[in-house]
Amino acid sequence: MAADTVPTTEAERDARALHGAEDGSHRIDPAEIAIGVIIGRTSEFFDFFVYAIASVLVFPKLVFPHLDPLTGTLWSFAIFALAFVARPVGTIIFTAIDRAYGRGAKLTIALFLLGGSTAAIAFLPSYESVGIGAALFLALFRMGQGVALGGSWDGLASLLAINAPENRRGWYAMIPQLGAPLGLIVASLLFMFLISALPAEDFLAWGWRYPFFVAFAINVVALFARLRIVVTPEYAELFENRALQPAPLLETVRSEWKTIVIGTFAPLASFAMFHMVTVYPLSWVFLFTDESPVRFLVIEAIAAVVGVIAIIASGILADRVGRRNLLAVTAAGIAAFSGFAPQLLDAGQFGEATFMILGFALLGLSFGQSSGALSSNFHPRHRYTGSAFTSDLAWLFGAGFAPMVALWLSSQFGLIAAGAYLLSGALGTLVALWLNRELASTID
């Protein structure tokens, strides 16, 4: 199928029929794009955080019971990182599918792969049952999630940004980012309920598996919410008119490598911060304090609400002071935060809450404007593929190994070492912003 035709898979025909789009009579306004983006991102991040929480509370005991808790958690985080390594591979595979069969077919396959890989984890056998096979199965399913995430790029966030009024670009840029704290809130509260309601033996035996089934169901709902938009004739035409069509990846890298490199490192501070206030603190508190995971999950959910507010505020501030200025100021703020805040995790319950709330406030302000900051720098022909690949690399270098590295550093050299790791991300962002001569004119 040519790239400029409307795809006609069974799921897409059902979506169009359900919403009256076969004759082009259904018109979707920008608010519906925003809703589709938020639903899609929330479902992806819910999957992400369900796995992240389980990688601290479940997998070290289920998959690595023969290791001490710290080593088991480090191995669990190593498998956690595999999704970020596999994600660019997914972009390569699904870009080819997109070019051959259309965006709707690509999205359908990717989200079913994501949901299937997530549901498969729910059936993961223990080390006692299959030995090292448990770790191999977990690694396989995690890589399946990563490949699927590379294919789940639907272009709606770019479409939303491109169609934004020039004086509202910051506001529209923050909308996709709301999915992260919303996904964390739901995942944290779900695990909190299960841990509270079940004896520890039952939770470890079967209770932890339920969130992965929930994630599969949410993915199905998100699939139709997104197909409802991307398969309509109106939006197929809009994607084409805005040059949001997939280009060959090698051609994109050859032509746009400078933008890709700078775009990879521009959000480094916020992406490193992302795991430093979500996955890493849960592991530190669980391993090195007497704090209940239930209480800390509540703190995490409350802090994520602060993150939602901060992301919304980032949209307002960016339109007033410029996205480049906001990214630079928040990177400097993260650098300052790295100098004292990690030590708060050893300062009792008040210190933990302070670390999380301050961290999410900073994260929201920076993360709200970090995604696709350089997408307008791409040539229109390469914008769709270049934005997807840059996002993959930014997550890989900025976040993929952050929990494992931060936990190892802090366990060996103290919490101040985790702060030094976060500082390196902030410096990477400041250098990338300084190097990008065009950023001011394209995103201010």
PDB file of C-alpha atoms in Angstrom, residues 166-437:
ATOM      1  CA  GLU A 166       3.041  30.242  17.416  1.00  0.00           C
ATOM      2  CA  ASN A 167       2.303  31.829  20.786  1.00  0.00           C
ATOM      3  CA  ARG A 168       0.940  28.558  22.245  1.00  0.00           C
ATOM      4  CA  ARG A 169       3.676  26.110  21.277  1.00  0.00           C
ATOM      5  CA  GLY A 170       4.767  25.553  24.864  1.00  0.00           C
ATOM      6  CA  TRP A 171       1.204  24.801  25.937  1.00  0.00           C
ATOM      7  CA  TYR A 172       0.669  22.212  23.229  1.00  0.00           C
ATOM      8  CA  ALA A 173       4.136  20.720  23.778  1.00  0.00           C
ATOM      9  CA  MET A 174       3.303  19.821  27.379  1.00  0.00           C
ATOM     10  CA  ILE A 175       0.083  17.920  26.575  1.00  0.00           C
ATOM     11  CA  PRO A 176       1.725  14.583  25.587  1.00  0.00           C
ATOM     12  CA  GLN A 177       3.922  14.726  28.693  1.00  0.00           C
ATOM     13  CA  LEU A 178       0.919  14.509  31.012  1.00  0.00           C
ATOM     14  CA  GLY A 179       0.767  10.785  30.292  1.00  0.00           C
ATOM     15  CA  ALA A 180       3.843  10.085  32.453  1.00  0.00           C
ATOM     16  CA  PRO A 181       2.580  11.260  35.856  1.00  0.00           C
ATOM     17  CA  LEU A 182      -0.946  10.041  35.113  1.00  0.00           C
ATOM     18  CA  GLY A 183       0.389   6.568  34.315  1.00  0.00           C
ATOM     19  CA  LEU A 184       2.510   6.612  37.481  1.00  0.00           C
ATOM     20  CA  ILE A 185      -0.437   7.624  39.662  1.00  0.00           C
ATOM     21  CA  VAL A 186      -2.576   4.720  38.446  1.00  0.00           C
ATOM     22  CA  ALA A 187       0.268   2.174  38.629  1.00  0.00           C
ATOM     23  CA  SER A 188       1.365   3.269  42.121  1.00  0.00           C
ATOM     24  CA  LEU A 189      -2.139   3.206  43.554  1.00  0.00           C
ATOM     25  CA  LEU A 190      -2.873  -0.186  42.006  1.00  0.00           C
ATOM     26  CA  PHE A 191       0.258  -1.756  43.516  1.00  0.00           C
ATOM     27  CA  MET A 192      -0.424   0.010  46.821  1.00  0.00           C
ATOM     28  CA  PHE A 193      -3.893  -1.559  46.950  1.00  0.00           C
ATOM     29  CA  LEU A 194      -2.634  -5.050  46.130  1.00  0.00           C
ATOM     30  CA  ILE A 195       0.197  -4.926  48.667  1.00  0.00           C
ATOM     31  CA  SER A 196      -2.184  -3.638  51.351  1.00  0.00           C
ATOM     32  CA  ALA A 197      -4.958  -6.128  50.598  1.00  0.00           C
ATOM     33  CA  LEU A 198      -2.895  -9.309  50.239  1.00  0.00           C
ATOM     34  CA  PRO A 199      -0.515 -11.211  52.506  1.00  0.00           C
ATOM     35  CA  ALA A 200       3.080 -10.908  51.306  1.00  0.00           C
ATOM     36  CA  GLU A 201       3.138 -14.542  50.177  1.00  0.00           C
ATOM     37  CA  ASP A 202       0.000 -14.141  48.062  1.00  0.00           C
ATOM     38  CA  PHE A 203       1.194 -10.884  46.554  1.00  0.00           C
ATOM     39  CA  LEU A 204       4.492 -12.443  45.483  1.00  0.00           C
ATOM     40  CA  ALA A 205       2.803 -15.640  44.261  1.00  0.00           C
ATOM     41  CA  TRP A 206       0.013 -14.145  42.160  1.00  0.00           C
ATOM     42  CA  GLY A 207      -1.160 -10.695  43.260  1.00  0.00           C
ATOM     43  CA  TRP A 208       1.549  -8.787  41.375  1.00  0.00           C
ATOM     44  CA  ARG A 209       0.369 -10.312  38.105  1.00  0.00           C
ATOM     45  CA  TYR A 210      -2.949  -8.439  37.987  1.00  0.00           C
ATOM     46  CA  PRO A 211      -1.502  -5.011  37.007  1.00  0.00           C
ATOM     47  CA  PHE A 212      -0.030  -6.604  33.888  1.00  0.00           C
ATOM     48  CA  PHE A 213      -3.465  -7.879  32.833  1.00  0.00           C
ATOM     49  CA  VAL A 214      -4.873  -4.405  33.493  1.00  0.00           C
ATOM     50  CA  ALA A 215      -2.132  -2.949  31.302  1.00  0.00           C
ATOM     51  CA  PHE A 216      -3.186  -5.194  28.416  1.00  0.00           C
ATOM     52  CA  ALA A 217      -6.831  -4.067  28.740  1.00  0.00           C
ATOM     53  CA  ILE A 218      -5.795  -0.400  28.819  1.00  0.00           C
ATOM     54  CA  ASN A 219      -3.711  -0.916  25.687  1.00  0.00           C
ATOM     55  CA  VAL A 220      -6.738  -2.217  23.796  1.00  0.00           C
ATOM     56  CA  VAL A 221      -8.769   0.846  24.790  1.00  0.00           C
ATOM     57  CA  ALA A 222      -5.869   3.140  23.854  1.00  0.00           C
ATOM     58  CA  LEU A 223      -5.501   1.410  20.491  1.00  0.00           C
ATOM     59  CA  PHE A 224      -9.034   2.266  19.408  1.00  0.00           C
ATOM     60  CA  ALA A 225      -8.795   5.781  20.853  1.00  0.00           C
ATOM     61  CA  ARG A 226      -5.750   6.443  18.689  1.00  0.00           C
ATOM     62  CA  LEU A 227      -7.002   4.592  15.617  1.00  0.00           C
ATOM     63  CA  ARG A 228     -10.130   6.712  15.826  1.00  0.00           C
ATOM     64  CA  ILE A 229      -7.943   9.675  14.912  1.00  0.00           C
ATOM     65  CA  VAL A 230      -5.134   8.416  12.717  1.00  0.00           C
ATOM     66  CA  VAL A 231      -7.276   6.390  10.281  1.00  0.00           C
ATOM     67  CA  THR A 232      -9.806   9.069   9.381  1.00  0.00           C
ATOM     68  CA  PRO A 233      -9.464  10.524   5.875  1.00  0.00           C
ATOM     69  CA  GLU A 234      -9.229  14.029   7.352  1.00  0.00           C
ATOM     70  CA  TYR A 235      -6.198  13.198   9.425  1.00  0.00           C
ATOM     71  CA  ALA A 236      -4.568  11.054   6.779  1.00  0.00           C
ATOM     72  CA  GLU A 237      -4.674  14.140   4.588  1.00  0.00           C
ATOM     73  CA  LEU A 238      -3.470  16.356   7.422  1.00  0.00           C
ATOM     74  CA  PHE A 239      -0.487  14.080   8.071  1.00  0.00           C
ATOM     75  CA  GLU A 240       0.368  14.248   4.382  1.00  0.00           C
ATOM     76  CA  ASN A 241      -0.021  18.018   4.133  1.00  0.00           C
ATOM     77  CA  ARG A 242       2.204  18.479   7.171  1.00  0.00           C
ATOM     78  CA  ALA A 243       4.845  16.144   5.728  1.00  0.00           C
ATOM     79  CA  LEU A 244       4.422  13.713   8.614  1.00  0.00           C
ATOM     80  CA  GLN A 245       5.192  10.685   6.497  1.00  0.00           C
ATOM     81  CA  PRO A 246       7.802   8.029   7.318  1.00  0.00           C
ATOM     82  CA  ALA A 247      11.136   8.371   5.546  1.00  0.00           C
ATOM     83  CA  PRO A 248      13.867   5.703   5.338  1.00  0.00           C
ATOM     84  CA  LEU A 249      15.812   5.708   8.584  1.00  0.00           C
ATOM     85  CA  LEU A 250      19.298   5.584   7.055  1.00  0.00           C
ATOM     86  CA  GLU A 251      18.457   8.498   4.788  1.00  0.00           C
ATOM     87  CA  THR A 252      17.140  10.433   7.796  1.00  0.00           C
ATOM     88  CA  VAL A 253      20.270   9.752   9.861  1.00  0.00           C
ATOM     89  CA  ARG A 254      22.595  10.758   7.007  1.00  0.00           C
ATOM     90  CA  SER A 255      20.735  14.003   6.401  1.00  0.00           C
ATOM     91  CA  GLU A 256      19.826  14.980   9.962  1.00  0.00           C
ATOM     92  CA  TRP A 257      22.512  13.490  12.192  1.00  0.00           C
ATOM     93  CA  LYS A 258      23.412  16.804  13.817  1.00  0.00           C
ATOM     94  CA  THR A 259      19.819  17.496  14.824  1.00  0.00           C
ATOM     95  CA  ILE A 260      19.451  13.903  16.044  1.00  0.00           C
ATOM     96  CA  VAL A 261      22.574  14.136  18.216  1.00  0.00           C
ATOM     97  CA  ILE A 262      21.630  17.482  19.748  1.00  0.00           C
ATOM     98  CA  GLY A 263      17.999  16.389  20.141  1.00  0.00           C
ATOM     99  CA  THR A 264      19.162  13.276  21.966  1.00  0.00           C
ATOM    100  CA  PHE A 265      21.082  15.229  24.585  1.00  0.00           C
ATOM    101  CA  ALA A 266      18.889  18.337  24.915  1.00  0.00           C
ATOM    102  CA  PRO A 267      16.381  16.557  27.229  1.00  0.00           C
ATOM    103  CA  LEU A 268      19.074  14.607  29.110  1.00  0.00           C
ATOM    104  CA  ALA A 269      18.481  16.432  32.403  1.00  0.00           C
ATOM    105  CA  SER A 270      14.748  15.793  32.502  1.00  0.00           C
ATOM    106  CA  PHE A 271      15.033  12.193  31.304  1.00  0.00           C
ATOM    107  CA  ALA A 272      17.702  11.408  33.933  1.00  0.00           C
ATOM    108  CA  MET A 273      15.577  13.189  36.532  1.00  0.00           C
ATOM    109  CA  PHE A 274      12.603  11.113  35.374  1.00  0.00           C
ATOM    110  CA  HIS A 275      14.026   7.897  36.806  1.00  0.00           C
ATOM    111  CA  MET A 276      15.748   9.559  39.721  1.00  0.00           C
ATOM    112  CA  VAL A 277      12.352  10.473  41.201  1.00  0.00           C
ATOM    113  CA  THR A 278      10.311   7.479  40.045  1.00  0.00           C
ATOM    114  CA  VAL A 279      12.140   4.127  39.897  1.00  0.00           C
ATOM    115  CA  TYR A 280      15.398   4.774  41.758  1.00  0.00           C
ATOM    116  CA  PRO A 281      14.016   6.173  45.060  1.00  0.00           C
ATOM    117  CA  LEU A 282      11.624   3.241  45.418  1.00  0.00           C
ATOM    118  CA  SER A 283      14.584   0.846  45.129  1.00  0.00           C
ATOM    119  CA  TRP A 284      16.695   2.791  47.627  1.00  0.00           C
ATOM    120  CA  VAL A 285      13.901   3.059  50.197  1.00  0.00           C
ATOM    121  CA  PHE A 286      12.930  -0.596  49.765  1.00  0.00           C
ATOM    122  CA  LEU A 287      16.513  -1.873  50.121  1.00  0.00           C
ATOM    123  CA  PHE A 288      18.115   0.482  52.621  1.00  0.00           C
ATOM    124  CA  THR A 289      15.359   1.756  54.929  1.00  0.00           C
ATOM    125  CA  ASP A 290      12.577   0.306  57.062  1.00  0.00           C
ATOM    126  CA  GLU A 291       9.992   2.355  55.166  1.00  0.00           C
ATOM    127  CA  SER A 292       6.909   0.459  54.010  1.00  0.00           C
ATOM    128  CA  PRO A 293       6.589   0.255  50.211  1.00  0.00           C
ATOM    129  CA  VAL A 294       2.882   1.021  50.626  1.00  0.00           C
ATOM    130  CA  ARG A 295       3.572   4.371  52.235  1.00  0.00           C
ATOM    131  CA  PHE A 296       6.222   5.268  49.707  1.00  0.00           C
ATOM    132  CA  LEU A 297       3.895   4.406  46.814  1.00  0.00           C
ATOM    133  CA  VAL A 298       1.372   6.832  48.303  1.00  0.00           C
ATOM    134  CA  ILE A 299       4.075   9.522  48.475  1.00  0.00           C
ATOM    135  CA  GLU A 300       4.963   8.740  44.861  1.00  0.00           C
ATOM    136  CA  ALA A 301       1.348   9.110  43.720  1.00  0.00           C
ATOM    137  CA  ILE A 302       0.953  12.421  45.568  1.00  0.00           C
ATOM    138  CA  ALA A 303       4.229  13.710  44.140  1.00  0.00           C
ATOM    139  CA  ALA A 304       3.056  12.685  40.657  1.00  0.00           C
ATOM    140  CA  VAL A 305       0.012  14.936  41.133  1.00  0.00           C
ATOM    141  CA  VAL A 306       2.483  17.771  41.772  1.00  0.00           C
ATOM    142  CA  GLY A 307       4.182  16.669  38.550  1.00  0.00           C
ATOM    143  CA  VAL A 308       0.914  17.041  36.622  1.00  0.00           C
ATOM    144  CA  ILE A 309       0.501  20.590  37.918  1.00  0.00           C
ATOM    145  CA  ALA A 310       4.120  21.426  37.108  1.00  0.00           C
ATOM    146  CA  ILE A 311       3.797  20.084  33.549  1.00  0.00           C
ATOM    147  CA  ILE A 312       0.749  22.287  32.992  1.00  0.00           C
ATOM    148  CA  ALA A 313       2.657  25.236  34.455  1.00  0.00           C
ATOM    149  CA  SER A 314       5.526  24.525  32.061  1.00  0.00           C
ATOM    150  CA  GLY A 315       3.193  25.135  29.131  1.00  0.00           C
ATOM    151  CA  ILE A 316       2.212  28.539  30.488  1.00  0.00           C
ATOM    152  CA  LEU A 317       5.763  29.544  31.385  1.00  0.00           C
ATOM    153  CA  ALA A 318       7.260  28.365  28.096  1.00  0.00           C
ATOM    154  CA  ASP A 319       4.884  30.564  26.128  1.00  0.00           C
ATOM    155  CA  ARG A 320       5.901  33.548  28.238  1.00  0.00           C
ATOM    156  CA  VAL A 321       9.673  33.114  28.563  1.00  0.00           C
ATOM    157  CA  GLY A 322      10.442  30.718  25.698  1.00  0.00           C
ATOM    158  CA  ARG A 323      10.968  26.954  25.704  1.00  0.00           C
ATOM    159  CA  ARG A 324      14.738  27.260  25.334  1.00  0.00           C
ATOM    160  CA  ASN A 325      14.974  29.545  28.359  1.00  0.00           C
ATOM    161  CA  LEU A 326      12.759  27.281  30.439  1.00  0.00           C
ATOM    162  CA  LEU A 327      14.753  24.183  29.494  1.00  0.00           C
ATOM    163  CA  ALA A 328      17.992  25.933  30.431  1.00  0.00           C
ATOM    164  CA  VAL A 329      16.676  27.263  33.757  1.00  0.00           C
ATOM    165  CA  THR A 330      15.212  23.894  34.768  1.00  0.00           C
ATOM    166  CA  ALA A 331      18.458  22.131  33.812  1.00  0.00           C
ATOM    167  CA  ALA A 332      20.295  24.512  36.124  1.00  0.00           C
ATOM    168  CA  GLY A 333      17.665  23.809  38.784  1.00  0.00           C
ATOM    169  CA  ILE A 334      18.193  20.056  38.386  1.00  0.00           C
ATOM    170  CA  ALA A 335      21.937  20.613  38.733  1.00  0.00           C
ATOM    171  CA  ALA A 336      21.337  22.434  42.015  1.00  0.00           C
ATOM    172  CA  PHE A 337      18.874  19.755  43.138  1.00  0.00           C
ATOM    173  CA  SER A 338      21.490  17.055  42.503  1.00  0.00           C
ATOM    174  CA  GLY A 339      23.833  18.659  45.014  1.00  0.00           C
ATOM    175  CA  PHE A 340      21.656  18.158  48.096  1.00  0.00           C
ATOM    176  CA  ALA A 341      18.380  16.394  47.373  1.00  0.00           C
ATOM    177  CA  PRO A 342      19.385  12.700  47.101  1.00  0.00           C
ATOM    178  CA  GLN A 343      20.632  12.826  50.696  1.00  0.00           C
ATOM    179  CA  LEU A 344      17.029  13.544  51.736  1.00  0.00           C
ATOM    180  CA  LEU A 345      16.232   9.888  51.056  1.00  0.00           C
ATOM    181  CA  ASP A 346      18.214   9.108  54.220  1.00  0.00           C
ATOM    182  CA  ALA A 347      16.424  11.789  56.265  1.00  0.00           C
ATOM    183  CA  GLY A 348      13.356   9.830  57.269  1.00  0.00           C
ATOM    184  CA  GLN A 349       9.786  10.071  56.076  1.00  0.00           C
ATOM    185  CA  PHE A 350       9.758  13.872  55.891  1.00  0.00           C
ATOM    186  CA  GLY A 351      12.985  13.849  53.886  1.00  0.00           C
ATOM    187  CA  GLU A 352      11.599  11.276  51.451  1.00  0.00           C
ATOM    188  CA  ALA A 353       8.422  13.290  50.917  1.00  0.00           C
ATOM    189  CA  THR A 354      10.427  16.495  50.431  1.00  0.00           C
ATOM    190  CA  PHE A 355      12.709  14.808  47.902  1.00  0.00           C
ATOM    191  CA  MET A 356       9.770  13.447  45.913  1.00  0.00           C
ATOM    192  CA  ILE A 357       7.671  16.635  45.869  1.00  0.00           C
ATOM    193  CA  LEU A 358      10.590  18.927  45.010  1.00  0.00           C
ATOM    194  CA  GLY A 359      11.815  16.430  42.446  1.00  0.00           C
ATOM    195  CA  PHE A 360       8.474  16.113  40.702  1.00  0.00           C
ATOM    196  CA  ALA A 361       7.997  19.878  40.659  1.00  0.00           C
ATOM    197  CA  LEU A 362      11.334  20.275  38.871  1.00  0.00           C
ATOM    198  CA  LEU A 363      10.692  17.246  36.682  1.00  0.00           C
ATOM    199  CA  GLY A 364       7.315  18.567  35.554  1.00  0.00           C
ATOM    200  CA  LEU A 365       8.717  21.959  34.577  1.00  0.00           C
ATOM    201  CA  SER A 366      11.537  20.413  32.533  1.00  0.00           C
ATOM    202  CA  PHE A 367       9.870  17.232  31.252  1.00  0.00           C
ATOM    203  CA  GLY A 368       6.856  19.233  30.124  1.00  0.00           C
ATOM    204  CA  GLN A 369       8.978  20.914  27.442  1.00  0.00           C
ATOM    205  CA  SER A 370      11.619  18.277  26.792  1.00  0.00           C
ATOM    206  CA  SER A 371       9.939  16.052  24.224  1.00  0.00           C
ATOM    207  CA  GLY A 372      10.469  16.987  20.611  1.00  0.00           C
ATOM    208  CA  ALA A 373      12.165  20.261  21.417  1.00  0.00           C
ATOM    209  CA  LEU A 374      14.033  20.087  18.127  1.00  0.00           C
ATOM    210  CA  SER A 375      11.386  18.469  15.906  1.00  0.00           C
ATOM    211  CA  SER A 376      10.895  21.694  13.959  1.00  0.00           C
ATOM    212  CA  ASN A 377      14.582  21.632  13.031  1.00  0.00           C
ATOM    213  CA  PHE A 378      14.091  18.542  10.891  1.00  0.00           C
ATOM    214  CA  HIS A 379      13.466  18.894   7.191  1.00  0.00           C
ATOM    215  CA  PRO A 380       9.741  18.200   6.650  1.00  0.00           C
ATOM    216  CA  ARG A 381      10.528  14.972   4.800  1.00  0.00           C
ATOM    217  CA  HIS A 382      12.436  13.613   7.790  1.00  0.00           C
ATOM    218  CA  ARG A 383      10.426  15.108  10.655  1.00  0.00           C
ATOM    219  CA  TYR A 384       8.266  12.069  11.395  1.00  0.00           C
ATOM    220  CA  THR A 385      11.054   9.477  11.369  1.00  0.00           C
ATOM    221  CA  GLY A 386      13.663  11.838  12.826  1.00  0.00           C
ATOM    222  CA  SER A 387      11.458  12.765  15.786  1.00  0.00           C
ATOM    223  CA  ALA A 388      10.715   9.117  16.566  1.00  0.00           C
ATOM    224  CA  PHE A 389      14.365   8.024  16.376  1.00  0.00           C
ATOM    225  CA  THR A 390      15.582  11.008  18.390  1.00  0.00           C
ATOM    226  CA  SER A 391      13.042  10.208  21.100  1.00  0.00           C
ATOM    227  CA  ASP A 392      14.302   6.609  21.217  1.00  0.00           C
ATOM    228  CA  LEU A 393      17.915   7.704  21.639  1.00  0.00           C
ATOM    229  CA  ALA A 394      17.040  10.346  24.235  1.00  0.00           C
ATOM    230  CA  TRP A 395      15.295   7.740  26.390  1.00  0.00           C
ATOM    231  CA  LEU A 396      18.147   5.275  25.892  1.00  0.00           C
ATOM    232  CA  PHE A 397      20.951   7.654  26.900  1.00  0.00           C
ATOM    233  CA  GLY A 398      18.970   9.740  29.369  1.00  0.00           C
ATOM    234  CA  ALA A 399      16.906   7.170  31.209  1.00  0.00           C
ATOM    235  CA  GLY A 400      17.502   3.566  30.180  1.00  0.00           C
ATOM    236  CA  PHE A 401      20.358   2.788  32.545  1.00  0.00           C
ATOM    237  CA  ALA A 402      19.630   5.504  35.135  1.00  0.00           C
ATOM    238  CA  PRO A 403      18.059   3.276  37.845  1.00  0.00           C
ATOM    239  CA  MET A 404      20.835   0.666  37.635  1.00  0.00           C
ATOM    240  CA  VAL A 405      23.696   3.181  37.556  1.00  0.00           C
ATOM    241  CA  ALA A 406      22.238   5.395  40.285  1.00  0.00           C
ATOM    242  CA  LEU A 407      21.530   2.438  42.584  1.00  0.00           C
ATOM    243  CA  TRP A 408      25.004   0.966  42.079  1.00  0.00           C
ATOM    244  CA  LEU A 409      26.731   4.314  42.612  1.00  0.00           C
ATOM    245  CA  SER A 410      24.770   5.137  45.736  1.00  0.00           C
ATOM    246  CA  SER A 411      25.248   1.642  47.191  1.00  0.00           C
ATOM    247  CA  GLN A 412      29.017   1.902  46.658  1.00  0.00           C
ATOM    248  CA  PHE A 413      29.748   5.578  47.322  1.00  0.00           C
ATOM    249  CA  GLY A 414      26.673   6.980  49.060  1.00  0.00           C
ATOM    250  CA  LEU A 415      23.698   9.023  47.926  1.00  0.00           C
ATOM    251  CA  ILE A 416      25.913  11.921  46.900  1.00  0.00           C
ATOM    252  CA  ALA A 417      27.170   9.762  44.018  1.00  0.00           C
ATOM    253  CA  ALA A 418      23.615   9.451  42.676  1.00  0.00           C
ATOM    254  CA  GLY A 419      23.487  13.241  42.760  1.00  0.00           C
ATOM    255  CA  ALA A 420      26.669  13.394  40.686  1.00  0.00           C
ATOM    256  CA  TYR A 421      25.052  11.136  38.090  1.00  0.00           C
ATOM    257  CA  LEU A 422      22.045  13.442  37.910  1.00  0.00           C
ATOM    258  CA  LEU A 423      24.381  16.443  37.612  1.00  0.00           C
ATOM    259  CA  SER A 424      25.979  14.900  34.515  1.00  0.00           C
ATOM    260  CA  GLY A 425      22.554  14.813  32.842  1.00  0.00           C
ATOM    261  CA  ALA A 426      21.920  18.464  33.661  1.00  0.00           C
ATOM    262  CA  LEU A 427      25.291  19.454  32.219  1.00  0.00           C
ATOM    263  CA  GLY A 428      24.535  17.432  29.077  1.00  0.00           C
ATOM    264  CA  THR A 429      21.331  19.403  28.545  1.00  0.00           C
ATOM    265  CA  LEU A 430      23.048  22.763  29.038  1.00  0.00           C
ATOM    266  CA  VAL A 431      25.791  21.855  26.563  1.00  0.00           C
ATOM    267  CA  ALA A 432      23.259  20.628  23.996  1.00  0.00           C
ATOM    268  CA  LEU A 433      21.205  23.813  24.299  1.00  0.00           C
ATOM    269  CA  TRP A 434      24.304  25.914  23.896  1.00  0.00           C
ATOM    270  CA  LEU A 435      25.377  23.986  20.807  1.00  0.00           C
ATOM    271  CA  ASN A 436      22.055  24.260  19.073  1.00  0.00           C
ATOM    272  CA  ARG A 437      22.239  27.594  17.297  1.00  0.00           C
TER     273      ARG A 437
END
